mmCIF file of C-alpha atoms in Angstrom:
data_model
loop_
_atom_site.group_PDB
_atom_site.id
_atom_site.type_symbol
_atom_site.label_atom_id
_atom_site.label_comp_id
_atom_site.label_asym_id
_atom_site.label_seq_id
_atom_site.Cartn_x
_atom_site.Cartn_y
_atom_site.Cartn_z
ATOM 1 C CA UNK A 277 82.640 76.106 5.034
ATOM 2 C CA UNK A 278 85.546 77.552 7.054
ATOM 3 C CA UNK A 279 88.859 75.818 6.549
ATOM 4 C CA UNK A 280 89.217 73.360 9.450
ATOM 5 C CA UNK A 281 93.032 73.314 9.515
ATOM 6 C CA UNK A 282 93.455 77.069 9.071
ATOM 7 C CA UNK A 283 96.508 78.413 10.851
ATOM 8 C CA UNK A 284 97.695 81.551 9.023
ATOM 9 C CA UNK A 285 96.654 85.192 8.809
ATOM 10 C CA UNK A 286 96.834 86.863 5.398
ATOM 11 C CA UNK A 287 97.877 90.527 5.523
ATOM 12 C CA UNK A 288 97.282 92.466 2.320
ATOM 13 C CA UNK A 289 99.447 95.576 1.977
ATOM 14 C CA UNK A 290 101.689 94.162 4.685
ATOM 15 C CA UNK A 291 104.844 96.055 3.704
ATOM 16 C CA UNK A 292 103.285 99.517 4.127
ATOM 17 C CA UNK A 293 103.533 101.754 7.186
ATOM 18 C CA UNK A 294 100.538 100.453 9.141
ATOM 19 C CA UNK A 295 100.626 96.984 7.596
ATOM 20 C CA UNK A 296 104.263 96.278 8.465
ATOM 21 C CA UNK A 297 103.938 97.382 12.094
ATOM 22 C CA UNK A 298 100.832 95.218 12.395
ATOM 23 C CA UNK A 299 102.684 92.240 10.893
ATOM 24 C CA UNK A 300 105.360 92.649 13.564
ATOM 25 C CA UNK A 301 102.787 92.761 16.352
ATOM 26 C CA UNK A 302 100.918 89.751 14.963
ATOM 27 C CA UNK A 303 104.123 87.708 14.871
ATOM 28 C CA UNK A 304 105.032 88.842 18.380
ATOM 29 C CA UNK A 305 101.593 87.628 19.480
ATOM 30 C CA UNK A 306 102.214 84.192 17.997
ATOM 31 C CA UNK A 307 100.368 84.453 14.673
ATOM 32 C CA UNK A 308 101.700 82.921 11.460
ATOM 33 C CA UNK A 309 101.596 85.654 8.823
ATOM 34 C CA UNK A 310 101.586 85.646 5.032
ATOM 35 C CA UNK A 311 101.914 88.980 3.189
ATOM 36 C CA UNK A 312 100.495 89.997 -0.186
ATOM 37 C CA UNK A 313 101.672 93.358 -1.559
ATOM 38 C CA UNK A 314 102.255 94.755 -5.042
ATOM 39 C CA UNK A 315 105.024 97.041 -3.647
ATOM 40 C CA UNK A 316 103.695 100.034 -5.604
ATOM 41 C CA UNK A 317 104.348 102.342 -2.655
ATOM 42 C CA UNK A 318 106.614 100.248 -0.437
ATOM 43 C CA UNK A 319 109.461 97.722 -0.484
ATOM 44 C CA UNK A 320 110.479 94.379 1.016
ATOM 45 C CA UNK A 321 112.912 95.797 3.551
ATOM 46 C CA UNK A 322 110.331 96.191 6.380
ATOM 47 C CA UNK A 323 109.844 92.415 6.366
ATOM 48 C CA UNK A 324 113.586 91.842 6.738
ATOM 49 C CA UNK A 325 113.572 94.156 9.753
ATOM 50 C CA UNK A 326 110.526 92.441 11.224
ATOM 51 C CA UNK A 327 112.356 89.122 10.954
ATOM 52 C CA UNK A 328 115.276 90.645 12.883
ATOM 53 C CA UNK A 329 113.110 92.246 15.569
ATOM 54 C CA UNK A 330 110.988 89.123 16.044
ATOM 55 C CA UNK A 331 113.998 86.795 16.054
ATOM 56 C CA UNK A 332 112.627 84.669 13.219
ATOM 57 C CA UNK A 333 114.753 81.918 11.701
ATOM 58 C CA UNK A 334 112.811 82.030 8.434
ATOM 59 C CA UNK A 335 111.602 84.606 5.950
ATOM 60 C CA UNK A 336 108.067 85.938 6.162
ATOM 61 C CA UNK A 337 106.200 84.609 3.098
ATOM 62 C CA UNK A 338 105.685 87.490 0.661
ATOM 63 C CA UNK A 339 103.711 87.264 -2.564
ATOM 64 C CA UNK A 340 104.412 90.204 -4.858
ATOM 65 C CA UNK A 341 101.065 90.533 -6.540
ATOM 66 C CA UNK A 342 98.214 92.940 -7.017
ATOM 67 C CA UNK A 343 94.739 92.121 -5.736
ATOM 68 C CA UNK A 344 93.598 92.645 -9.331
ATOM 69 C CA UNK A 345 95.418 89.379 -10.088
ATOM 70 C CA UNK A 346 92.668 86.957 -9.113
ATOM 71 C CA UNK A 347 94.548 83.874 -10.327
ATOM 72 C CA UNK A 348 97.625 84.882 -8.356
ATOM 73 C CA UNK A 349 95.510 85.458 -5.267
ATOM 74 C CA UNK A 350 93.847 82.065 -5.640
ATOM 75 C CA UNK A 351 97.283 80.442 -5.808
ATOM 76 C CA UNK A 352 98.146 81.991 -2.436
ATOM 77 C CA UNK A 353 94.940 80.618 -0.903
ATOM 78 C CA UNK A 354 95.690 77.196 -2.337
ATOM 79 C CA UNK A 355 99.137 77.200 -0.737
ATOM 80 C CA UNK A 356 98.090 78.370 2.735
ATOM 81 C CA UNK A 357 95.074 77.673 4.928
ATOM 82 C CA UNK A 358 93.960 81.057 6.273
ATOM 83 C CA UNK A 359 91.958 81.629 9.412
ATOM 84 C CA UNK A 360 91.545 85.372 8.849
ATOM 85 C CA UNK A 361 92.509 88.277 6.594
ATOM 86 C CA UNK A 362 93.696 91.751 7.618
ATOM 87 C CA UNK A 363 93.093 93.981 4.604
ATOM 88 C CA UNK A 364 95.284 97.098 4.234
ATOM 89 C CA UNK A 365 96.041 97.101 0.506
ATOM 90 C CA UNK A 366 94.762 100.320 -1.082
ATOM 91 C CA UNK A 367 95.859 103.580 -2.636
ATOM 92 C CA UNK A 368 95.580 106.172 0.131
ATOM 93 C CA UNK A 369 96.589 109.731 -0.869
ATOM 94 C CA UNK A 370 93.580 112.020 -0.491
ATOM 95 C CA UNK A 371 94.889 114.719 -2.842
ATOM 96 C CA UNK A 372 95.942 112.258 -5.517
ATOM 97 C CA UNK A 373 92.508 110.618 -5.402
ATOM 98 C CA UNK A 374 90.899 113.926 -6.386
ATOM 99 C CA UNK A 375 93.024 114.025 -9.549
ATOM 100 C CA UNK A 376 92.926 110.281 -10.287
ATOM 101 C CA UNK A 377 89.511 109.094 -9.083
ATOM 102 C CA UNK A 378 89.184 106.208 -11.544
ATOM 103 C CA UNK A 379 92.521 104.750 -10.456
ATOM 104 C CA UNK A 380 91.344 104.817 -6.840
ATOM 105 C CA UNK A 381 87.960 103.261 -7.560
ATOM 106 C CA UNK A 382 89.499 100.579 -9.764
ATOM 107 C CA UNK A 383 92.306 99.678 -7.369
ATOM 108 C CA UNK A 384 90.596 99.932 -3.997
ATOM 109 C CA UNK A 385 87.135 98.630 -4.801
ATOM 110 C CA UNK A 386 87.933 96.069 -7.502
ATOM 111 C CA UNK A 387 90.807 94.723 -5.392
ATOM 112 C CA UNK A 388 88.505 94.300 -2.413
ATOM 113 C CA UNK A 389 85.884 92.545 -4.535
ATOM 114 C CA UNK A 390 88.490 90.072 -5.792
ATOM 115 C CA UNK A 391 89.734 89.457 -2.264
ATOM 116 C CA UNK A 392 86.241 88.825 -0.873
ATOM 117 C CA UNK A 393 85.318 86.502 -3.737
ATOM 118 C CA UNK A 394 88.480 84.443 -3.322
ATOM 119 C CA UNK A 395 87.960 84.337 0.447
ATOM 120 C CA UNK A 396 84.436 83.026 -0.120
ATOM 121 C CA UNK A 397 85.648 80.398 -2.588
ATOM 122 C CA UNK A 398 88.107 79.063 0.010
ATOM 123 C CA UNK A 399 85.799 79.313 3.010
ATOM 124 C CA UNK A 400 87.735 82.096 4.706
ATOM 125 C CA UNK A 401 85.099 84.291 6.348
ATOM 126 C CA UNK A 402 86.939 86.452 8.912
ATOM 127 C CA UNK A 403 88.266 89.896 7.943
ATOM 128 C CA UNK A 404 89.618 92.993 9.668
ATOM 129 C CA UNK A 405 89.415 95.990 7.356
ATOM 130 C CA UNK A 406 91.670 99.038 7.440
ATOM 131 C CA UNK A 407 89.225 101.932 7.186
ATOM 132 C CA UNK A 408 89.525 105.611 8.021
ATOM 133 C CA UNK A 409 87.931 108.518 9.829
ATOM 134 C CA UNK A 410 87.564 110.101 6.384
ATOM 135 C CA UNK A 411 84.277 108.199 6.070
ATOM 136 C CA UNK A 412 82.636 110.624 8.533
ATOM 137 C CA UNK A 413 80.790 113.736 7.463
ATOM 138 C CA UNK A 414 82.626 116.801 8.742
ATOM 139 C CA UNK A 415 80.985 118.401 11.756
ATOM 140 C CA UNK A 416 81.171 122.069 12.643
ATOM 141 C CA UNK A 417 81.038 121.853 16.436
ATOM 142 C CA UNK A 418 84.291 119.947 17.024
ATOM 143 C CA UNK A 419 82.558 117.100 18.826
ATOM 144 C CA UNK A 420 84.232 113.695 18.808
ATOM 145 C CA UNK A 421 83.121 111.206 16.168
ATOM 146 C CA UNK A 422 81.292 108.111 17.374
ATOM 147 C CA UNK A 423 80.798 104.979 15.302
ATOM 148 C CA UNK A 424 77.185 106.052 14.712
ATOM 149 C CA UNK A 425 78.096 109.597 13.606
ATOM 150 C CA UNK A 426 76.823 110.686 10.200
ATOM 151 C CA UNK A 427 78.838 109.378 7.280
ATOM 152 C CA UNK A 428 79.917 111.385 4.259
ATOM 153 C CA UNK A 429 83.138 111.902 2.306
ATOM 154 C CA UNK A 430 84.864 114.799 0.601
ATOM 155 C CA UNK A 431 87.334 112.825 -1.544
ATOM 156 C CA UNK A 432 87.318 109.803 -3.856
ATOM 157 C CA UNK A 433 89.722 108.114 -1.419
ATOM 158 C CA UNK A 434 87.255 108.516 1.439
ATOM 159 C CA UNK A 435 84.398 107.268 -0.711
ATOM 160 C CA UNK A 436 86.346 104.142 -1.652
ATOM 161 C CA UNK A 437 86.781 103.372 2.056
ATOM 162 C CA UNK A 438 83.073 103.927 2.681
ATOM 163 C CA UNK A 439 82.065 101.792 -0.315
ATOM 164 C CA UNK A 440 84.475 99.042 0.733
ATOM 165 C CA UNK A 441 82.923 99.044 4.199
ATOM 166 C CA UNK A 442 79.453 98.816 2.634
ATOM 167 C CA UNK A 443 80.451 95.929 0.367
ATOM 168 C CA UNK A 444 81.849 93.975 3.304
ATOM 169 C CA UNK A 445 78.733 94.689 5.359
ATOM 170 C CA UNK A 446 76.500 93.445 2.547
ATOM 171 C CA UNK A 447 78.507 90.210 2.338
ATOM 172 C CA UNK A 448 78.206 89.677 6.103
ATOM 173 C CA UNK A 449 74.452 90.299 5.961
ATOM 174 C CA UNK A 450 73.940 88.004 2.986
ATOM 175 C CA UNK A 451 76.094 85.010 3.892
ATOM 176 C CA UNK A 452 76.140 83.074 7.165
ATOM 177 C CA UNK A 453 79.405 82.625 8.985
ATOM 178 C CA UNK A 454 81.095 85.882 7.969
ATOM 179 C CA UNK A 455 82.653 88.096 10.643
ATOM 180 C CA UNK A 456 84.062 91.511 9.820
ATOM 181 C CA UNK A 457 85.532 94.347 11.874
ATOM 182 C CA UNK A 458 86.041 97.813 10.409
ATOM 183 C CA UNK A 459 88.748 99.867 12.126
ATOM 184 C CA UNK A 460 88.380 103.574 11.422
ATOM 185 C CA UNK A 461 91.757 105.201 12.107
ATOM 186 C CA UNK A 462 92.351 108.808 12.926
ATOM 187 C CA UNK A 463 96.000 110.036 12.610
ATOM 188 C CA UNK A 464 98.692 107.332 12.973
ATOM 189 C CA UNK A 465 102.221 108.554 13.583
ATOM 190 C CA UNK A 466 105.420 107.594 15.391
ATOM 191 C CA UNK A 467 107.556 104.551 14.622
ATOM 192 C CA UNK A 468 108.732 101.333 16.240
ATOM 193 C CA UNK A 469 110.745 102.131 19.362
ATOM 194 C CA UNK A 470 113.797 100.306 17.957
ATOM 195 C CA UNK A 471 114.217 102.925 15.225
ATOM 196 C CA UNK A 472 114.331 100.099 12.664
ATOM 197 C CA UNK A 473 110.795 100.586 11.328
ATOM 198 C CA UNK A 474 108.789 103.653 10.452
ATOM 199 C CA UNK A 475 106.928 105.554 7.748
ATOM 200 C CA UNK A 476 108.797 105.806 4.443
ATOM 201 C CA UNK A 477 106.911 108.052 1.991
ATOM 202 C CA UNK A 478 108.060 107.428 -1.566
ATOM 203 C CA UNK A 479 107.343 111.056 -2.477
ATOM 204 C CA UNK A 480 106.974 114.327 -0.558
ATOM 205 C CA UNK A 481 104.853 113.371 2.474
ATOM 206 C CA UNK A 482 101.154 114.226 2.452
ATOM 207 C CA UNK A 483 100.770 114.063 6.232
ATOM 208 C CA UNK A 484 101.933 116.501 8.887
ATOM 209 C CA UNK A 485 104.292 114.373 10.982
ATOM 210 C CA UNK A 486 106.448 112.718 8.304
ATOM 211 C CA UNK A 487 106.671 116.081 6.541
ATOM 212 C CA UNK A 488 107.717 117.763 9.783
ATOM 213 C CA UNK A 489 110.358 115.123 10.544
ATOM 214 C CA UNK A 490 111.869 115.625 7.081
ATOM 215 C CA UNK A 491 112.019 119.382 7.739
ATOM 216 C CA UNK A 492 113.744 118.694 11.062
ATOM 217 C CA UNK A 493 116.404 116.533 9.436
ATOM 218 C CA UNK A 494 116.945 119.037 6.623
ATOM 219 C CA UNK A 495 115.417 117.193 3.667
ATOM 220 C CA UNK A 496 112.675 119.833 3.321
ATOM 221 C CA UNK A 497 113.060 123.575 3.890
ATOM 222 C CA UNK A 498 110.105 124.375 6.104
ATOM 223 C CA UNK A 499 106.698 123.211 7.256
ATOM 224 C CA UNK A 500 103.562 124.842 5.855
ATOM 225 C CA UNK A 501 100.862 125.563 8.430
ATOM 226 C CA UNK A 502 97.649 125.772 6.432
ATOM 227 C CA UNK A 503 95.301 128.072 8.319
ATOM 228 C CA UNK A 504 95.800 129.938 11.584
ATOM 229 C CA UNK A 505 92.273 131.307 12.037
ATOM 230 C CA UNK A 506 90.388 128.142 12.984
ATOM 231 C CA UNK A 507 88.091 128.099 16.011
ATOM 232 C CA UNK A 508 90.667 126.284 18.157
ATOM 233 C CA UNK A 509 92.837 127.208 21.136
ATOM 234 C CA UNK A 510 95.686 128.556 18.965
ATOM 235 C CA UNK A 511 93.976 129.010 15.603
ATOM 236 C CA UNK A 512 95.455 125.909 13.933
ATOM 237 C CA UNK A 513 93.665 122.685 13.144
ATOM 238 C CA UNK A 514 93.312 120.062 15.873
ATOM 239 C CA UNK A 515 93.607 116.346 15.126
ATOM 240 C CA UNK A 516 93.599 113.082 17.073
ATOM 241 C CA UNK A 517 96.988 111.327 16.845
ATOM 242 C CA UNK A 518 97.730 107.695 17.701
ATOM 243 C CA UNK A 519 101.077 105.906 17.961
ATOM 244 C CA UNK A 520 101.579 103.375 15.177
ATOM 245 C CA UNK A 521 102.298 100.565 17.663
ATOM 246 C CA UNK A 522 99.061 101.308 19.546
ATOM 247 C CA UNK A 523 97.288 101.036 16.200
ATOM 248 C CA UNK A 524 99.033 97.725 15.479
ATOM 249 C CA UNK A 525 97.851 96.409 18.851
ATOM 250 C CA UNK A 526 94.297 97.434 17.975
ATOM 251 C CA UNK A 527 94.407 95.111 14.955
ATOM 252 C CA UNK A 528 95.442 92.200 17.152
ATOM 253 C CA UNK A 529 92.557 92.974 19.527
ATOM 254 C CA UNK A 530 90.165 92.998 16.556
ATOM 255 C CA UNK A 531 91.571 89.753 15.183
ATOM 256 C CA UNK A 532 91.080 88.047 18.536
ATOM 257 C CA UNK A 533 87.440 89.125 18.589
ATOM 258 C CA UNK A 534 86.549 87.744 15.138
ATOM 259 C CA UNK A 535 85.948 84.120 16.252
ATOM 260 C CA UNK A 536 83.243 85.375 18.637
ATOM 261 C CA UNK A 537 80.933 85.412 15.593
ATOM 262 C CA UNK A 538 79.644 88.949 16.028
ATOM 263 C CA UNK A 539 78.948 89.518 12.337
ATOM 264 C CA UNK A 540 79.728 93.102 11.310
ATOM 265 C CA UNK A 541 81.242 95.621 13.734
ATOM 266 C CA UNK A 542 82.839 99.077 13.509
ATOM 267 C CA UNK A 543 85.360 100.626 15.890
ATOM 268 C CA UNK A 544 87.028 104.029 16.006
ATOM 269 C CA UNK A 545 90.741 103.824 16.785
ATOM 270 C CA UNK A 546 92.240 106.985 18.236
ATOM 271 C CA UNK A 547 93.313 108.558 21.508
ATOM 272 C CA UNK A 548 90.245 110.662 22.276
ATOM 273 C CA UNK A 549 92.348 113.808 22.675
ATOM 274 C CA UNK A 550 93.538 116.310 20.122
ATOM 275 C CA UNK A 551 96.641 118.352 19.408
ATOM 276 C CA UNK A 552 96.894 121.433 17.237
ATOM 277 C CA UNK A 553 99.438 121.844 14.469
ATOM 278 C CA UNK A 554 101.434 124.310 16.567
ATOM 279 C CA UNK A 555 101.397 121.915 19.523
ATOM 280 C CA UNK A 556 102.725 119.153 17.279
ATOM 281 C CA UNK A 557 105.494 121.474 16.078
ATOM 282 C CA UNK A 558 106.439 122.210 19.703
ATOM 283 C CA UNK A 559 106.426 118.496 20.588
ATOM 284 C CA UNK A 560 108.560 117.515 17.601
ATOM 285 C CA UNK A 561 110.951 120.416 18.226
ATOM 286 C CA UNK A 562 111.394 119.191 21.804
ATOM 287 C CA UNK A 563 111.963 115.574 20.698
ATOM 288 C CA UNK A 564 114.489 116.524 18.009
ATOM 289 C CA UNK A 565 116.178 119.443 19.744
ATOM 290 C CA UNK A 566 115.652 121.412 16.532
ATOM 291 C CA UNK A 567 113.620 124.589 16.107
ATOM 292 C CA UNK A 568 111.413 123.523 13.208
ATOM 293 C CA UNK A 569 110.869 126.391 10.735
ATOM 294 C CA UNK A 570 107.365 126.961 9.395
ATOM 295 C CA UNK A 571 105.298 129.432 7.434
ATOM 296 C CA UNK A 572 101.713 130.473 8.030
ATOM 297 C CA UNK A 573 99.777 129.830 4.850
ATOM 298 C CA UNK A 574 96.089 130.132 3.825
ATOM 299 C CA UNK A 575 93.635 127.403 4.651
ATOM 300 C CA UNK A 576 93.283 124.455 2.309
ATOM 301 C CA UNK A 577 89.876 123.815 0.817
ATOM 302 C CA UNK A 578 87.934 121.230 2.790
ATOM 303 C CA UNK A 579 89.946 121.389 6.021
ATOM 304 C CA UNK A 580 87.944 121.811 9.218
ATOM 305 C CA UNK A 581 88.706 123.016 12.739
ATOM 306 C CA UNK A 582 88.781 119.833 14.787
ATOM 307 C CA UNK A 583 88.644 116.074 14.156
ATOM 308 C CA UNK A 584 88.496 113.931 17.280
ATOM 309 C CA UNK A 585 87.839 110.265 17.996
ATOM 310 C CA UNK A 586 85.468 108.938 20.641
ATOM 311 C CA UNK A 587 87.330 105.724 21.606
ATOM 312 C CA UNK A 588 84.727 104.494 24.126
ATOM 313 C CA UNK A 589 83.427 101.542 22.105
ATOM 314 C CA UNK A 590 86.916 100.177 21.360
ATOM 315 C CA UNK A 591 87.720 100.357 25.077
ATOM 316 C CA UNK A 592 84.465 98.737 26.177
ATOM 317 C CA UNK A 593 84.224 95.985 23.545
ATOM 318 C CA UNK A 594 87.771 95.316 22.305
ATOM 319 C CA UNK A 595 89.458 96.196 25.577
ATOM 320 C CA UNK A 596 91.727 98.522 23.601
ATOM 321 C CA UNK A 597 93.115 101.827 24.844
ATOM 322 C CA UNK A 598 96.141 103.758 23.661
ATOM 323 C CA UNK A 599 99.111 103.499 26.016
ATOM 324 C CA UNK A 600 101.747 105.686 24.343
ATOM 325 C CA UNK A 601 102.068 109.436 24.783
ATOM 326 C CA UNK A 602 102.559 112.307 22.366
ATOM 327 C CA UNK A 603 106.162 112.532 23.569
ATOM 328 C CA UNK A 604 106.692 108.856 22.658
ATOM 329 C CA UNK A 605 105.199 109.419 19.203
ATOM 330 C CA UNK A 606 107.632 112.238 18.493
ATOM 331 C CA UNK A 607 110.663 110.592 20.128
ATOM 332 C CA UNK A 608 110.140 107.326 18.218
ATOM 333 C CA UNK A 609 109.504 109.179 14.966
ATOM 334 C CA UNK A 610 112.698 111.200 15.385
ATOM 335 C CA UNK A 611 114.728 108.075 16.208
ATOM 336 C CA UNK A 612 113.455 106.440 12.995
ATOM 337 C CA UNK A 613 114.150 109.565 10.930
ATOM 338 C CA UNK A 614 117.698 110.081 12.224
ATOM 339 C CA UNK A 615 118.608 106.380 11.949
ATOM 340 C CA UNK A 616 117.091 106.159 8.461
ATOM 341 C CA UNK A 617 117.370 109.564 6.752
ATOM 342 C CA UNK A 618 116.597 107.929 3.405
ATOM 343 C CA UNK A 619 113.911 105.619 4.740
ATOM 344 C CA UNK A 620 114.364 101.948 3.910
ATOM 345 C CA UNK A 621 116.756 102.719 1.060
ATOM 346 C CA UNK A 622 120.369 101.683 1.585
ATOM 347 C CA UNK A 623 122.238 104.374 3.466
#
């Protein structure tokens, strides 16, 4: 049975890029948040900055544990009565997953199984899951992906997301009272407008925008543009970008829908428009005032021309639409990068 006095939201992976910005938005919306994170690719500092931005007079509860630690997880559930869970915790580097598939399957899938089993034991049956557009099978015509588009993955990381979705769906179908929303992200970027919070890759960034911002500030020599002969308006790949704070707001919209008892639902979260790599370079150059150097390199295996989101369902059902522009994404990202050249590390 659901916990009758439940009042908190558990956020797994709540110190990461997307998780921390969502924690801030949840607190700003009046939710009581508890964070579980093993800090393998993050640190505690985002929570300290959230406390400052939200004007909290107390520390956000943080449990430094891995979802593989079932006993530790059960102790958290014994201490707090949770209404819902927002599940971010996972390894997420596509390239690394190709070289370390077992680590990704063990961490992402086994961790999710532990979480779901502990949730069931404590009667917590509402979950928002952090999924990805990588679950879709690549299309060749550049059409926008809908929630009913064909699924298929090209990396172990993508398959873990797809399998995790399937596991959650099976639980919802098998057990009464469960409600689950899968949010399939496209390309989150930007930072909090204060410049206090942003993406802090522990290694050389895997994604275009954090890599580009580190080139702009001088930490990396140049940007590599992989492929200039795609069937796009300027020959470079086109992707759908979304501001991190828009994405955080989407999680709040999903969380508010869970009590409606809709069972299992899937929503794409993106802007519905696409920018090419060269267009992103121009936008970031304008925001930073720096002419970002780049080289034209061969295509990477597996990359495709265009990946776009059809955001219609999220707008119609969740009432969610992006509100921030490409200029805001780049301006906020540059403010974060210049204010925090070493990320969350002490300056």
